[in-house]
């Protein structure tokens, strides 16, 4: 799931792949609030994962975003 997120961030949001590591914060990869909204839309459209931009804003690191994506993909957390 990390690679999936990384590909989305690089291909759709034009973030440098070199910056994207699990420990990176949203600030480290320059993921601002507008980009978070776009990421939320892409995750739902392309992966069928319903993760709100508010939920994404509460997370600090790329690794935390990946963990939430994995939880939603597994169906263990539904909204």
PDB file of C-alpha atoms in Angstrom:
ATOM      1  CA  UNK A   1       0.000   0.000   0.000  1.00  0.00           C
ATOM      2  CA  UNK A   2       2.976   2.327   0.570  1.00  0.00           C
ATOM      3  CA  UNK A   3       3.997   2.039  -3.083  1.00  0.00           C
ATOM      4  CA  UNK A   4       0.411   2.700  -4.164  1.00  0.00           C
ATOM      5  CA  UNK A   5       0.292   5.888  -2.100  1.00  0.00           C
ATOM      6  CA  UNK A   6       3.733   6.920  -3.317  1.00  0.00           C
ATOM      7  CA  UNK A   7       2.675   6.452  -6.944  1.00  0.00           C
ATOM      8  CA  UNK A   8      -0.447   8.568  -6.375  1.00  0.00           C
ATOM      9  CA  UNK A   9       1.554  11.313  -4.681  1.00  0.00           C
ATOM     10  CA  UNK A  10       4.134  11.369  -7.485  1.00  0.00           C
ATOM     11  CA  UNK A  11       1.834  10.894 -10.491  1.00  0.00           C
ATOM     12  CA  UNK A  12      -1.263  12.813  -9.429  1.00  0.00           C
ATOM     13  CA  UNK A  13       0.016  15.390  -6.959  1.00  0.00           C
ATOM     14  CA  UNK A  14       3.462  15.933  -8.504  1.00  0.00           C
ATOM     15  CA  UNK A  15       5.389  15.369  -5.272  1.00  0.00           C
ATOM     16  CA  UNK A  16       9.032  14.354  -5.583  1.00  0.00           C
ATOM     17  CA  UNK A  17       9.383  10.603  -5.040  1.00  0.00           C
ATOM     18  CA  UNK A  18      12.684  11.091  -3.223  1.00  0.00           C
ATOM     19  CA  UNK A  19      10.873  12.834  -0.365  1.00  0.00           C
ATOM     20  CA  UNK A  20       8.273  10.135   0.199  1.00  0.00           C
ATOM     21  CA  UNK A  21       9.257   7.835   3.052  1.00  0.00           C
ATOM     22  CA  UNK A  22       7.072   6.384   5.798  1.00  0.00           C
ATOM     23  CA  UNK A  23       8.503   8.773   8.401  1.00  0.00           C
ATOM     24  CA  UNK A  24       7.934  11.896   6.275  1.00  0.00           C
ATOM     25  CA  UNK A  25       5.380  14.369   7.576  1.00  0.00           C
ATOM     26  CA  UNK A  26       2.868  16.133   5.381  1.00  0.00           C
ATOM     27  CA  UNK A  27       5.037  19.224   5.736  1.00  0.00           C
ATOM     28  CA  UNK A  28       8.152  17.299   4.645  1.00  0.00           C
ATOM     29  CA  UNK A  29       6.516  16.345   1.362  1.00  0.00           C
ATOM     30  CA  UNK A  30       4.740  19.705   1.016  1.00  0.00           C
ATOM     31  CA  UNK A  31       1.268  18.174   1.195  1.00  0.00           C
ATOM     32  CA  UNK A  32      -0.892  21.213   1.930  1.00  0.00           C
ATOM     33  CA  UNK A  33      -4.608  21.240   2.718  1.00  0.00           C
ATOM     34  CA  UNK A  34      -5.601  21.560  -0.941  1.00  0.00           C
ATOM     35  CA  UNK A  35      -3.411  18.580  -1.867  1.00  0.00           C
ATOM     36  CA  UNK A  36      -4.960  16.589   0.997  1.00  0.00           C
ATOM     37  CA  UNK A  37      -8.435  17.210  -0.437  1.00  0.00           C
ATOM     38  CA  UNK A  38      -7.206  16.073  -3.853  1.00  0.00           C
ATOM     39  CA  UNK A  39      -5.591  12.981  -2.311  1.00  0.00           C
ATOM     40  CA  UNK A  40      -8.871  12.101  -0.596  1.00  0.00           C
ATOM     41  CA  UNK A  41     -10.704  12.303  -3.934  1.00  0.00           C
ATOM     42  CA  UNK A  42      -8.074  10.226  -5.757  1.00  0.00           C
ATOM     43  CA  UNK A  43      -8.090   7.519  -3.067  1.00  0.00           C
ATOM     44  CA  UNK A  44     -11.845   7.136  -3.414  1.00  0.00           C
ATOM     45  CA  UNK A  45     -11.949   7.344  -7.206  1.00  0.00           C
ATOM     46  CA  UNK A  46      -9.019   5.045  -7.960  1.00  0.00           C
ATOM     47  CA  UNK A  47      -8.954   2.691  -4.969  1.00  0.00           C
ATOM     48  CA  UNK A  48     -12.495   2.905  -3.624  1.00  0.00           C
ATOM     49  CA  UNK A  49     -11.158   3.999  -0.226  1.00  0.00           C
ATOM     50  CA  UNK A  50     -13.385   6.490   1.553  1.00  0.00           C
ATOM     51  CA  UNK A  51     -11.007   8.567   3.633  1.00  0.00           C
ATOM     52  CA  UNK A  52     -12.070  12.148   4.253  1.00  0.00           C
ATOM     53  CA  UNK A  53      -9.704  15.050   3.945  1.00  0.00           C
ATOM     54  CA  UNK A  54     -10.397  15.790   7.636  1.00  0.00           C
ATOM     55  CA  UNK A  55      -9.162  12.311   8.558  1.00  0.00           C
ATOM     56  CA  UNK A  56      -6.058  12.783   6.421  1.00  0.00           C
ATOM     57  CA  UNK A  57      -5.347  16.168   8.022  1.00  0.00           C
ATOM     58  CA  UNK A  58      -5.336  14.530  11.469  1.00  0.00           C
ATOM     59  CA  UNK A  59      -2.542  12.161  10.432  1.00  0.00           C
ATOM     60  CA  UNK A  60       1.047  13.330  10.700  1.00  0.00           C
ATOM     61  CA  UNK A  61       3.148  10.991   8.569  1.00  0.00           C
ATOM     62  CA  UNK A  62       3.017   9.124   5.287  1.00  0.00           C
ATOM     63  CA  UNK A  63       3.181   5.895   7.310  1.00  0.00           C
ATOM     64  CA  UNK A  64       0.028   6.837   9.229  1.00  0.00           C
ATOM     65  CA  UNK A  65      -1.789   7.532   5.955  1.00  0.00           C
ATOM     66  CA  UNK A  66      -0.685   4.120   4.647  1.00  0.00           C
ATOM     67  CA  UNK A  67      -1.911   2.436   7.857  1.00  0.00           C
ATOM     68  CA  UNK A  68      -5.345   4.038   7.487  1.00  0.00           C
ATOM     69  CA  UNK A  69      -5.476   3.046   3.807  1.00  0.00           C
ATOM     70  CA  UNK A  70      -4.644  -0.555   4.731  1.00  0.00           C
ATOM     71  CA  UNK A  71      -7.292  -0.589   7.448  1.00  0.00           C
ATOM     72  CA  UNK A  72      -9.940   0.730   5.054  1.00  0.00           C
ATOM     73  CA  UNK A  73      -8.879  -1.680   2.297  1.00  0.00           C
ATOM     74  CA  UNK A  74      -9.184  -4.570   4.742  1.00  0.00           C
ATOM     75  CA  UNK A  75     -12.678  -3.414   5.608  1.00  0.00           C
ATOM     76  CA  UNK A  76     -11.868  -3.228   9.305  1.00  0.00           C
ATOM     77  CA  UNK A  77     -12.828   0.439   9.490  1.00  0.00           C
ATOM     78  CA  UNK A  78     -15.893   1.661   7.658  1.00  0.00           C
ATOM     79  CA  UNK A  79     -17.651   4.984   7.563  1.00  0.00           C
TER      80      UNK A  79
END
